[in-house]
Short mmCIF file of N, CA and C in Angstrom, two decimals:
data_model
loop_
_atom_site.label_atom_id
_atom_site.label_comp_id
_atom_site.label_asym_id
_atom_site.label_seq_id
_atom_site.Cartn_x
_atom_site.Cartn_y
_atom_site.Cartn_z
N PRO K 565 103.63 172.33 40.82
CA PRO K 565 104.01 173.22 39.81
C PRO K 565 102.87 172.82 38.52
N ALA K 566 103.17 173.56 37.98
CA ALA K 566 102.08 172.96 36.64
C ALA K 566 102.40 171.72 36.04
N ASP K 567 101.47 170.73 35.03
CA ASP K 567 102.13 170.35 34.59
C ASP K 567 101.69 170.40 33.11
N HIS K 568 102.89 170.04 32.53
CA HIS K 568 102.94 170.48 31.06
C HIS K 568 103.25 169.25 30.16
N THR K 569 102.53 168.17 30.81
CA THR K 569 102.64 166.75 29.76
C THR K 569 102.18 167.21 28.51
N THR K 570 101.04 167.34 27.93
CA THR K 570 100.32 167.85 26.61
C THR K 570 101.49 168.07 26.12
N PHE K 571 101.96 169.34 26.24
CA PHE K 571 102.72 170.24 25.58
C PHE K 571 104.59 169.17 25.30
N ALA K 572 104.85 168.49 26.22
CA ALA K 572 105.47 167.83 26.26
C ALA K 572 105.56 166.88 25.22
N VAL K 573 104.27 165.82 25.09
CA VAL K 573 103.97 165.33 24.37
C VAL K 573 104.14 165.92 23.05
N LEU K 574 103.89 166.90 22.44
CA LEU K 574 103.78 167.56 21.34
C LEU K 574 104.87 167.66 20.35
N ALA K 575 105.85 168.20 22.09
CA ALA K 575 107.34 168.63 21.46
C ALA K 575 107.71 167.54 21.23
N ALA K 576 107.80 165.98 21.93
CA ALA K 576 108.60 165.12 21.81
C ALA K 576 108.29 164.42 20.28
N ALA K 577 106.78 164.64 19.96
CA ALA K 577 105.98 164.15 18.32
C ALA K 577 107.12 165.26 17.31
N VAL K 578 107.27 166.60 17.49
CA VAL K 578 108.00 167.20 16.76
C VAL K 578 109.35 166.98 16.67
N VAL K 579 110.09 166.83 17.57
CA VAL K 579 111.37 166.05 17.77
C VAL K 579 111.48 165.04 17.28
N ALA K 580 110.49 163.99 17.28
CA ALA K 580 110.49 162.79 16.60
C ALA K 580 110.81 162.93 14.70
N LEU K 581 109.73 163.55 14.53
CA LEU K 581 109.56 164.31 12.82
C LEU K 581 110.82 164.86 12.42
N LEU K 582 111.28 165.83 13.42
CA LEU K 582 112.61 166.65 13.03
C LEU K 582 113.81 166.10 12.98
N THR K 583 114.07 165.18 13.92
CA THR K 583 114.97 164.32 13.69
C THR K 583 114.93 162.78 12.84
N ALA K 584 113.75 162.54 12.18
CA ALA K 584 113.81 161.41 11.57
C ALA K 584 114.53 161.42 9.85
N PHE K 585 114.76 162.77 9.35
CA PHE K 585 115.59 163.16 8.13
C PHE K 585 117.35 162.51 8.49
N PRO K 586 117.98 163.49 9.66
CA PRO K 586 118.60 163.31 9.94
C PRO K 586 119.69 162.03 10.22
N ALA K 587 118.42 160.97 11.17
CA ALA K 587 118.53 159.93 11.91
C ALA K 587 118.75 158.77 10.58
N ASP K 588 117.64 159.14 9.59
CA ASP K 588 117.92 157.85 8.49
C ASP K 588 118.76 158.20 7.51
N LEU K 589 119.14 159.42 7.61
CA LEU K 589 120.54 159.57 6.58
C LEU K 589 121.60 158.84 7.32
N LEU K 590 122.06 159.08 8.74
CA LEU K 590 123.18 158.59 9.12
C LEU K 590 123.25 157.05 9.35
N ALA K 591 122.01 156.66 9.37
CA ALA K 591 121.38 155.00 9.58
C ALA K 591 121.97 154.52 8.31
N HIS K 592 120.97 155.18 6.80
CA HIS K 592 121.29 154.67 5.59
C HIS K 592 123.11 154.64 5.40
N ASN K 593 123.61 155.57 5.96
CA ASN K 593 125.27 155.82 5.46
C ASN K 593 126.43 155.11 6.14
N LEU K 594 125.80 154.45 7.73
CA LEU K 594 126.48 153.57 8.18
C LEU K 594 126.16 152.71 7.80
N VAL K 595 125.17 151.79 7.52
CA VAL K 595 124.80 150.91 7.29
C VAL K 595 124.79 150.71 5.32
N ASP K 596 125.64 150.13 4.29
CA ASP K 596 125.80 149.94 3.31
C ASP K 596 124.94 148.67 3.00
N ARG K 597 123.67 148.83 2.73
CA ARG K 597 123.18 147.34 2.59
C ARG K 597 122.43 147.08 1.16
N ALA K 598 122.54 145.92 0.81
CA ALA K 598 121.48 145.61 -0.18
C ALA K 598 120.56 145.25 -0.20
N PRO K 599 119.54 145.63 -1.10
CA PRO K 599 118.23 145.37 -0.80
C PRO K 599 117.92 143.96 -0.34
N LEU K 600 116.48 143.79 0.31
CA LEU K 600 116.62 142.39 0.80
C LEU K 600 116.09 141.35 -0.08
N ASP K 601 116.77 140.19 0.31
CA ASP K 601 116.85 139.11 -0.32
C ASP K 601 116.62 138.11 0.20
N ARG K 602 115.87 136.86 0.16
CA ARG K 602 115.51 136.16 0.76
C ARG K 602 116.46 135.02 0.95
N ASP K 603 117.30 135.05 -0.19
CA ASP K 603 118.63 134.23 0.11
C ASP K 603 119.44 134.61 0.34
N GLN K 604 119.82 136.05 1.14
CA GLN K 604 121.13 136.30 1.95
C GLN K 604 120.59 136.74 2.96
N LEU K 605 120.96 136.09 4.01
CA LEU K 605 120.54 136.23 4.95
C LEU K 605 121.38 137.85 6.03
N LEU K 606 122.13 138.04 5.43
CA LEU K 606 123.06 139.45 5.80
C LEU K 606 122.25 140.63 5.25
N THR K 607 121.52 140.60 4.43
CA THR K 607 120.45 141.44 3.67
C THR K 607 119.82 141.93 5.12
N VAL K 608 118.95 140.74 5.46
CA VAL K 608 118.15 141.02 6.86
C VAL K 608 118.74 141.46 7.67
N ARG K 609 120.11 141.09 8.37
CA ARG K 609 120.97 141.59 9.48
C ARG K 609 121.26 142.66 9.40
N ASP K 610 121.50 143.65 8.19
CA ASP K 610 121.81 144.82 7.78
C ASP K 610 120.91 145.91 7.64
N PHE K 611 119.59 145.60 7.23
CA PHE K 611 118.13 146.07 7.62
C PHE K 611 117.87 146.15 8.43
N VAL K 612 117.80 145.30 10.03
CA VAL K 612 117.41 145.43 11.30
C VAL K 612 118.38 146.41 11.89
N LEU K 613 119.70 146.42 11.35
CA LEU K 613 120.76 147.47 12.05
C LEU K 613 120.56 148.62 11.56
N GLU K 614 120.10 149.38 10.73
CA GLU K 614 119.39 150.33 10.18
C GLU K 614 118.88 150.70 10.62
N LYS K 615 117.77 150.07 10.96
CA LYS K 615 116.47 150.11 11.33
C LYS K 615 116.74 150.43 12.95
N ALA K 616 117.40 149.59 13.67
CA ALA K 616 117.48 150.35 14.84
C ALA K 616 118.29 151.12 15.10
N ILE K 617 119.38 151.76 14.36
CA ILE K 617 119.85 152.73 14.45
C ILE K 617 119.10 153.84 14.17
N PHE K 618 118.10 154.23 13.19
CA PHE K 618 116.94 154.86 13.04
C PHE K 618 116.38 155.30 14.31
N PHE K 619 115.27 154.74 14.71
CA PHE K 619 114.51 154.15 15.64
C PHE K 619 115.46 154.58 16.99
N GLY K 620 116.91 154.10 17.35
CA GLY K 620 116.99 154.12 18.34
C GLY K 620 117.78 155.77 18.53
N ILE K 621 117.78 156.34 17.45
CA ILE K 621 118.35 158.07 17.72
C ILE K 621 117.40 158.57 17.48
N VAL K 622 115.93 158.53 16.91
CA VAL K 622 114.78 159.49 16.86
C VAL K 622 113.85 158.75 18.71
N GLY K 623 114.20 157.65 18.93
CA GLY K 623 113.72 157.68 20.27
C GLY K 623 114.60 158.35 21.28
N GLY K 624 115.75 158.45 21.45
CA GLY K 624 116.84 158.94 22.07
C GLY K 624 116.72 160.28 22.19
N LEU K 625 116.13 160.99 21.04
CA LEU K 625 116.22 161.97 21.22
C LEU K 625 114.54 162.59 21.62
N ALA K 626 113.68 162.47 21.16
CA ALA K 626 112.04 162.34 21.62
C ALA K 626 111.99 162.25 22.74
N ALA K 627 112.75 161.31 23.60
CA ALA K 627 112.09 160.72 24.84
C ALA K 627 112.48 161.99 26.06
N PRO K 628 113.51 162.56 25.50
CA PRO K 628 114.57 163.68 26.86
C PRO K 628 113.61 165.17 26.55
N ALA K 629 112.83 165.10 25.33
CA ALA K 629 111.47 165.69 25.37
C ALA K 629 110.62 165.85 26.32
N VAL K 630 110.35 165.26 26.53
CA VAL K 630 109.41 164.27 27.43
C VAL K 630 110.10 165.28 28.89
N GLY K 631 111.37 164.84 29.01
CA GLY K 631 112.19 164.37 30.35
C GLY K 631 112.35 166.00 30.62
N PHE K 632 112.15 167.04 29.71
CA PHE K 632 112.73 168.60 30.12
C PHE K 632 111.43 169.05 30.22
N LEU K 633 110.31 168.85 29.64
CA LEU K 633 109.19 169.32 30.13
C LEU K 633 107.91 168.98 30.56
N SER K 634 107.99 167.80 31.06
CA SER K 634 106.91 167.13 31.75
C SER K 634 107.28 166.81 33.30
N ARG K 635 106.87 167.21 34.61
CA ARG K 635 107.10 166.51 35.57
C ARG K 635 106.69 165.17 36.05
N ARG K 636 105.89 164.55 35.25
CA ARG K 636 106.01 163.41 35.19
C ARG K 636 107.16 162.33 34.98
N SER K 637 107.99 162.87 34.12
CA SER K 637 108.83 161.74 33.77
C SER K 637 110.53 162.20 34.64
N ARG K 638 111.29 160.96 34.47
CA ARG K 638 112.06 161.06 35.03
C ARG K 638 113.60 161.97 34.43
N GLU K 639 114.57 161.91 34.87
CA GLU K 639 115.33 162.72 34.64
C GLU K 639 115.82 163.02 32.97
N PRO K 640 116.32 164.03 31.91
CA PRO K 640 116.27 163.50 30.81
C PRO K 640 117.39 162.65 30.20
N ILE K 641 118.28 162.57 31.09
CA ILE K 641 119.15 161.41 30.55
C ILE K 641 118.90 159.87 30.92
N VAL K 642 118.16 159.88 32.08
CA VAL K 642 117.43 159.00 32.07
C VAL K 642 116.34 158.41 30.82
N SER K 643 115.86 159.54 30.51
CA SER K 643 114.89 159.53 29.76
C SER K 643 115.51 158.95 27.91
N PHE K 644 117.13 160.07 27.89
CA PHE K 644 117.15 159.66 26.77
C PHE K 644 117.75 157.77 26.39
N LEU K 645 118.35 157.60 27.84
CA LEU K 645 118.75 156.09 27.79
C LEU K 645 117.26 155.04 27.30
N LEU K 646 116.67 155.49 27.94
CA LEU K 646 115.19 154.71 27.75
C LEU K 646 115.16 154.97 26.28
N GLY K 647 114.85 155.55 26.01
CA GLY K 647 114.12 156.35 24.73
C GLY K 647 115.41 155.17 23.56
N LEU K 648 116.49 155.43 23.84
CA LEU K 648 117.85 154.95 22.71
C LEU K 648 117.09 153.43 22.96
N GLY K 649 117.35 152.93 24.13
CA GLY K 649 117.41 151.57 24.19
C GLY K 649 115.71 151.51 23.42
N ALA K 650 114.45 151.55 23.72
CA ALA K 650 113.37 151.19 23.60
C ALA K 650 113.60 151.54 22.13
N GLY K 651 113.85 152.59 21.38
CA GLY K 651 113.96 152.77 19.77
C GLY K 651 114.73 151.96 19.12
N ILE K 652 116.27 151.61 19.80
CA ILE K 652 116.42 150.39 19.14
C ILE K 652 116.08 148.99 18.70
N VAL K 653 115.71 148.63 20.34
CA VAL K 653 114.62 147.32 20.09
C VAL K 653 113.51 147.66 18.98
N ALA K 654 112.76 148.81 19.26
CA ALA K 654 111.54 148.99 18.22
C ALA K 654 111.90 148.91 16.87
N GLY K 655 112.95 149.23 16.57
CA GLY K 655 113.83 149.25 14.87
C GLY K 655 113.82 148.18 14.64
N ALA K 656 114.55 146.98 15.34
CA ALA K 656 114.35 145.62 15.08
C ALA K 656 112.96 144.79 14.67
N VAL K 657 112.35 145.02 15.71
CA VAL K 657 110.70 144.72 15.95
C VAL K 657 110.71 145.15 14.45
N TYR K 658 110.48 146.40 13.93
CA TYR K 658 110.11 147.15 12.76
C TYR K 658 110.55 146.18 11.60
N ALA K 659 111.69 146.42 11.58
CA ALA K 659 112.63 145.42 10.31
C ALA K 659 112.46 144.31 10.56
N GLY K 660 112.05 143.32 11.59
CA GLY K 660 112.00 142.09 11.76
C GLY K 660 110.56 141.80 11.03
N ALA K 661 109.44 142.53 11.65
CA ALA K 661 107.98 142.27 10.62
C ALA K 661 107.81 143.08 9.32
N TYR K 662 109.00 143.90 9.25
CA TYR K 662 108.85 144.58 7.72
C TYR K 662 109.50 143.21 6.53
N ALA K 663 110.82 142.82 7.36
CA ALA K 663 111.70 142.05 6.40
C ALA K 663 110.69 140.75 6.23
N GLY K 664 110.03 140.13 7.41
CA GLY K 664 108.65 138.43 7.41
C GLY K 664 108.16 139.24 6.27
N LEU K 665 107.24 139.86 6.16
CA LEU K 665 106.08 139.89 5.45
C LEU K 665 106.67 140.33 4.17
N THR K 666 107.89 141.35 3.64
CA THR K 666 108.02 141.64 2.25
C THR K 666 108.64 140.15 1.83
N LEU K 667 109.68 139.24 2.61
CA LEU K 667 110.04 138.02 2.09
C LEU K 667 109.05 136.84 2.03
N SER K 668 108.44 136.68 2.99
CA SER K 668 107.37 135.35 2.98
C SER K 668 106.25 135.53 1.48
N SER K 669 106.20 136.98 1.52
CA SER K 669 104.95 137.16 0.07
C SER K 669 105.66 137.00 -1.49
N ALA K 670 105.17 136.33 -2.31
CA ALA K 670 105.74 136.48 -3.34
C ALA K 670 106.07 138.03 -4.13
N GLU K 671 104.67 138.65 -3.71
CA GLU K 671 104.74 140.00 -4.58
C GLU K 671 105.69 141.12 -3.75
N GLY K 672 105.40 141.00 -2.34
CA GLY K 672 106.27 141.84 -1.48
C GLY K 672 105.90 143.07 -1.56
N THR K 673 104.03 143.30 -0.88
CA THR K 673 103.85 144.56 -1.13
C THR K 673 104.64 145.68 0.31
N ASP K 674 105.13 146.63 -0.68
CA ASP K 674 106.15 147.48 0.19
C ASP K 674 105.07 148.14 1.31
N THR K 675 104.31 148.65 1.14
CA THR K 675 103.25 149.32 1.44
C THR K 675 102.80 148.53 3.06
N ALA K 676 101.62 147.57 3.06
CA ALA K 676 101.57 146.52 3.88
C ALA K 676 102.63 146.19 4.56
N SER K 677 103.94 145.78 4.21
CA SER K 677 105.22 145.46 5.11
C SER K 677 105.44 146.74 5.81
N THR K 678 105.66 147.83 5.27
CA THR K 678 105.57 148.98 6.04
C THR K 678 104.48 149.04 7.54
N ALA K 679 103.10 149.40 6.60
CA ALA K 679 102.40 149.51 8.29
C ALA K 679 102.44 148.48 9.11
N VAL K 680 102.47 147.12 8.68
CA VAL K 680 102.61 146.11 9.76
C VAL K 680 103.87 146.11 11.07
N GLY K 681 105.29 146.81 10.27
CA GLY K 681 106.24 146.83 10.49
C GLY K 681 106.03 148.00 12.01
N MET K 682 105.60 149.12 11.59
CA MET K 682 105.01 150.35 12.25
C MET K 682 104.36 150.14 13.71
N ILE K 683 103.01 148.90 13.12
CA ILE K 683 102.45 148.73 14.33
C ILE K 683 102.95 147.96 15.11
N ALA K 684 104.09 147.00 14.66
CA ALA K 684 104.80 145.87 15.77
C ALA K 684 105.42 147.50 16.45
N ALA K 685 106.27 147.89 15.65
CA ALA K 685 107.07 149.16 16.57
C ALA K 685 106.49 149.79 17.41
N GLY K 686 105.44 150.26 17.19
CA GLY K 686 104.47 151.35 18.07
C GLY K 686 104.38 150.60 19.56
N GLY K 687 103.35 149.11 19.08
CA GLY K 687 103.18 148.12 20.29
C GLY K 687 104.38 148.22 21.31
N PHE K 688 105.67 147.94 20.79
CA PHE K 688 106.90 147.66 21.71
C PHE K 688 107.57 148.87 22.25
N LEU K 689 107.55 149.88 21.25
CA LEU K 689 107.47 151.72 22.40
C LEU K 689 107.12 151.82 23.24
N GLY K 690 105.36 151.58 22.72
CA GLY K 690 104.79 151.92 24.05
C GLY K 690 104.86 151.07 25.02
N TRP K 691 105.48 149.88 25.21
CA TRP K 691 105.30 148.75 26.21
C TRP K 691 106.38 149.32 27.21
N ALA K 692 107.68 149.65 26.13
CA ALA K 692 109.18 150.02 26.63
C ALA K 692 109.28 151.27 27.34
N PHE K 693 108.24 152.50 26.61
CA PHE K 693 108.39 153.45 27.41
C PHE K 693 107.53 154.12 28.65
N ALA K 694 106.67 152.58 28.80
CA ALA K 694 105.64 152.77 30.08
C ALA K 694 106.79 152.28 31.23
N ALA K 695 108.02 152.19 31.18
CA ALA K 695 109.33 151.75 32.12
C ALA K 695 109.54 153.52 32.93
N GLU K 696 109.39 154.47 32.01
CA GLU K 696 109.41 156.14 31.96
C GLU K 696 108.71 156.67 33.07
N ARG K 697 107.29 156.12 33.06
CA ARG K 697 106.50 157.04 33.63
C ARG K 697 105.32 155.95 34.19
N SER K 698 105.13 156.32 35.24
CA SER K 698 104.02 155.64 36.12
C SER K 698 102.82 155.22 35.45
N GLY K 699 102.12 153.80 35.57
CA GLY K 699 100.93 153.11 34.92
C GLY K 699 101.29 151.95 34.05
N SER K 700 100.47 151.83 33.62
CA SER K 700 100.16 149.89 33.37
C SER K 700 100.94 149.92 31.95
N ARG K 701 102.08 148.84 31.87
CA ARG K 701 102.85 148.55 30.72
C ARG K 701 101.78 148.24 29.36
N MET K 702 100.69 147.54 30.07
CA MET K 702 99.69 146.74 29.07
C MET K 702 98.94 148.08 28.37
N GLU K 703 98.45 149.02 29.27
CA GLU K 703 98.08 150.60 28.64
C GLU K 703 98.96 150.77 28.04
N ALA K 704 100.51 151.13 28.11
CA ALA K 704 100.82 151.85 27.48
C ALA K 704 101.31 151.09 26.04
N ALA K 705 101.05 149.78 25.71
CA ALA K 705 101.59 148.71 24.94
C ALA K 705 100.31 149.06 23.99
N CYS K 706 99.18 149.08 24.69
CA CYS K 706 97.78 149.34 23.78
C CYS K 706 98.10 150.92 23.07
N ALA K 707 98.60 151.86 23.76
CA ALA K 707 98.61 153.28 23.30
C ALA K 707 100.05 153.39 22.01
N GLY K 708 100.56 152.51 22.56
CA GLY K 708 102.16 152.29 21.15
C GLY K 708 100.62 151.56 20.04
N LEU K 709 100.13 150.38 20.06
CA LEU K 709 99.45 149.80 19.06
C LEU K 709 98.95 150.94 18.51
N ALA K 710 98.12 151.59 19.08
CA ALA K 710 96.94 152.59 18.50
C ALA K 710 97.68 153.28 17.70
N GLY K 711 98.82 153.82 18.49
CA GLY K 711 99.96 154.72 17.60
C GLY K 711 100.39 153.88 16.19
N GLY K 712 100.89 152.94 16.64
CA GLY K 712 101.02 151.92 15.11
C GLY K 712 100.07 151.67 14.12
N LEU K 713 98.90 151.67 14.41
CA LEU K 713 97.79 151.71 13.33
C LEU K 713 97.73 152.84 13.08
N LEU K 714 97.59 154.09 13.72
CA LEU K 714 97.59 155.38 13.33
C LEU K 714 98.62 155.53 12.00
N ALA K 715 99.81 155.13 12.61
CA ALA K 715 101.32 155.18 11.63
C ALA K 715 100.79 154.30 10.14
N GLY K 716 100.21 152.91 10.52
CA GLY K 716 99.95 152.44 9.56
C GLY K 716 98.68 152.84 8.33
N GLY K 717 97.80 153.74 9.23
CA GLY K 717 97.02 154.36 8.31
C GLY K 717 97.19 155.37 7.34
N VAL K 718 98.84 156.42 8.10
CA VAL K 718 99.76 156.77 7.37
C VAL K 718 100.35 156.39 6.45
N VAL K 719 100.39 155.34 6.60
CA VAL K 719 101.53 154.51 5.73
C VAL K 719 100.78 154.00 4.15
N GLY K 720 99.28 153.75 4.47
CA GLY K 720 98.43 153.33 3.65
C GLY K 720 97.66 154.82 2.67
N LEU K 721 97.71 156.02 3.31
CA LEU K 721 97.33 156.79 2.74
C LEU K 721 98.58 157.75 2.11
N LEU K 722 99.76 157.46 2.37
CA LEU K 722 100.89 158.47 1.73
C LEU K 722 101.98 157.69 1.10
N HIS K 723 102.03 156.35 1.19
CA HIS K 723 102.70 155.39 0.76
C HIS K 723 103.40 155.28 -0.87
N GLU K 724 102.55 155.32 -1.12
CA GLU K 724 102.40 155.45 -2.63
C GLU K 724 103.17 156.95 -3.42
N SER K 725 102.32 158.26 -2.77
CA SER K 725 102.83 158.97 -3.29
C SER K 725 104.07 159.98 -2.79
N LEU K 726 104.56 159.36 -1.44
CA LEU K 726 105.94 159.60 -1.20
C LEU K 726 107.04 158.65 -1.72
N THR K 727 107.33 158.73 -2.70
CA THR K 727 108.39 158.13 -3.14
C THR K 727 109.53 158.74 -3.14
N GLY K 728 110.92 157.72 -3.31
CA GLY K 728 112.23 158.23 -3.21
C GLY K 728 112.61 158.13 -1.64
N THR K 729 114.02 158.18 -1.59
CA THR K 729 114.44 158.67 -0.41
C THR K 729 113.94 159.67 0.72
N GLY K 730 113.75 161.03 -0.32
CA GLY K 730 113.45 162.32 0.74
C GLY K 730 111.99 161.83 1.38
N GLY K 731 111.00 161.26 0.26
CA GLY K 731 109.55 161.05 0.72
C GLY K 731 109.70 159.59 1.78
N HIS K 732 110.38 159.09 1.90
CA HIS K 732 110.18 157.96 2.97
C HIS K 732 110.63 158.22 4.06
N ARG K 733 111.27 159.34 3.85
CA ARG K 733 112.03 159.91 5.54
C ARG K 733 111.20 160.47 5.98
N LEU K 734 110.46 161.39 5.14
CA LEU K 734 109.37 162.07 5.84
C LEU K 734 108.10 161.33 6.29
N LEU K 735 107.73 160.36 5.22
CA LEU K 735 106.98 159.32 5.87
C LEU K 735 107.25 158.20 7.55
N ALA K 736 108.72 158.30 7.09
CA ALA K 736 109.13 157.53 8.56
C ALA K 736 109.20 158.61 9.69
N GLY K 737 109.23 159.80 9.79
CA GLY K 737 109.16 160.99 10.43
C GLY K 737 107.85 161.10 10.77
N LEU K 738 106.41 160.68 10.34
CA LEU K 738 105.36 161.24 10.42
C LEU K 738 105.06 160.01 11.88
N CYS K 739 105.19 158.93 10.94
CA CYS K 739 104.68 157.33 11.37
C CYS K 739 105.36 157.94 12.82
N VAL K 740 106.85 157.88 13.27
CA VAL K 740 107.36 157.64 14.30
C VAL K 740 106.23 158.96 15.18
N ALA K 741 106.05 160.03 15.05
CA ALA K 741 105.82 161.24 15.44
C ALA K 741 104.05 160.83 16.05
N ALA K 742 103.47 160.23 15.19
CA ALA K 742 102.11 159.48 15.77
C ALA K 742 102.18 158.49 16.44
N ILE K 743 103.20 157.85 16.27
CA ILE K 743 103.47 156.60 17.42
C ILE K 743 103.64 157.52 18.83
N VAL K 744 104.66 158.24 19.02
CA VAL K 744 104.92 158.76 19.98
C VAL K 744 104.19 159.60 20.62
N ALA K 745 103.24 160.65 20.13
CA ALA K 745 102.16 161.39 20.28
C ALA K 745 101.18 160.26 21.10
N GLU K 746 101.16 159.61 20.36
CA GLU K 746 99.73 158.47 20.92
C GLU K 746 100.26 157.93 22.87
N ILE K 747 101.72 157.25 22.28
CA ILE K 747 102.10 157.14 23.70
C ILE K 747 102.27 158.06 24.52
N GLY K 748 102.54 158.97 24.66
CA GLY K 748 102.75 160.15 25.68
C GLY K 748 100.99 160.57 26.05
N ARG K 749 100.42 160.90 25.09
CA ARG K 749 99.30 161.25 25.35
C ARG K 749 98.30 159.82 26.11
N ALA K 750 98.98 158.67 26.18
CA ALA K 750 98.09 157.81 27.53
C ALA K 750 98.81 157.75 28.71
N HIS K 751 99.78 158.96 28.44
CA HIS K 751 100.44 159.01 30.22
C HIS K 751 99.78 160.21 31.02
N VAL K 752 99.24 161.47 29.99
CA VAL K 752 98.62 162.30 30.60
C VAL K 752 97.56 162.27 31.57
#
């Protein structure tokens, strides 16, 4: 049978982009959190939980797109569970990197913190998604880092112009779509 992996990767990136809005809205509504505060560790915990939910939903829904469309992937339910788990941990990695940079700097640049968080999440997602397909975990982690760097560039270009909640949701969707596409492209 023909291999539709390239199409599957593009479909997964589109799914990631389209699910970013509802996933972020759901995560934001489930976790009623205060702004990050270095003196209140509960704000960091809530931020990690919110991002774990967001990335978990997006990863859980994007991974089965590859499972449905590519003969190289596992069953869709296995893809969903792997994507969900990888997304949850990637969200925690993103939030940890973001919070660490934001709370450790005197000025706390939001753009730089977001970019660093996306790079960290991308590297982890690549490593985790390697469990789904044959190939080297190191290669997949590098692809995830490349996707994270691409996402970091997108953040650098668009973060200041996409203000407000809707703009940040679009930015998050674009970043995760770039990471998913780059990870999937490495497995073609």
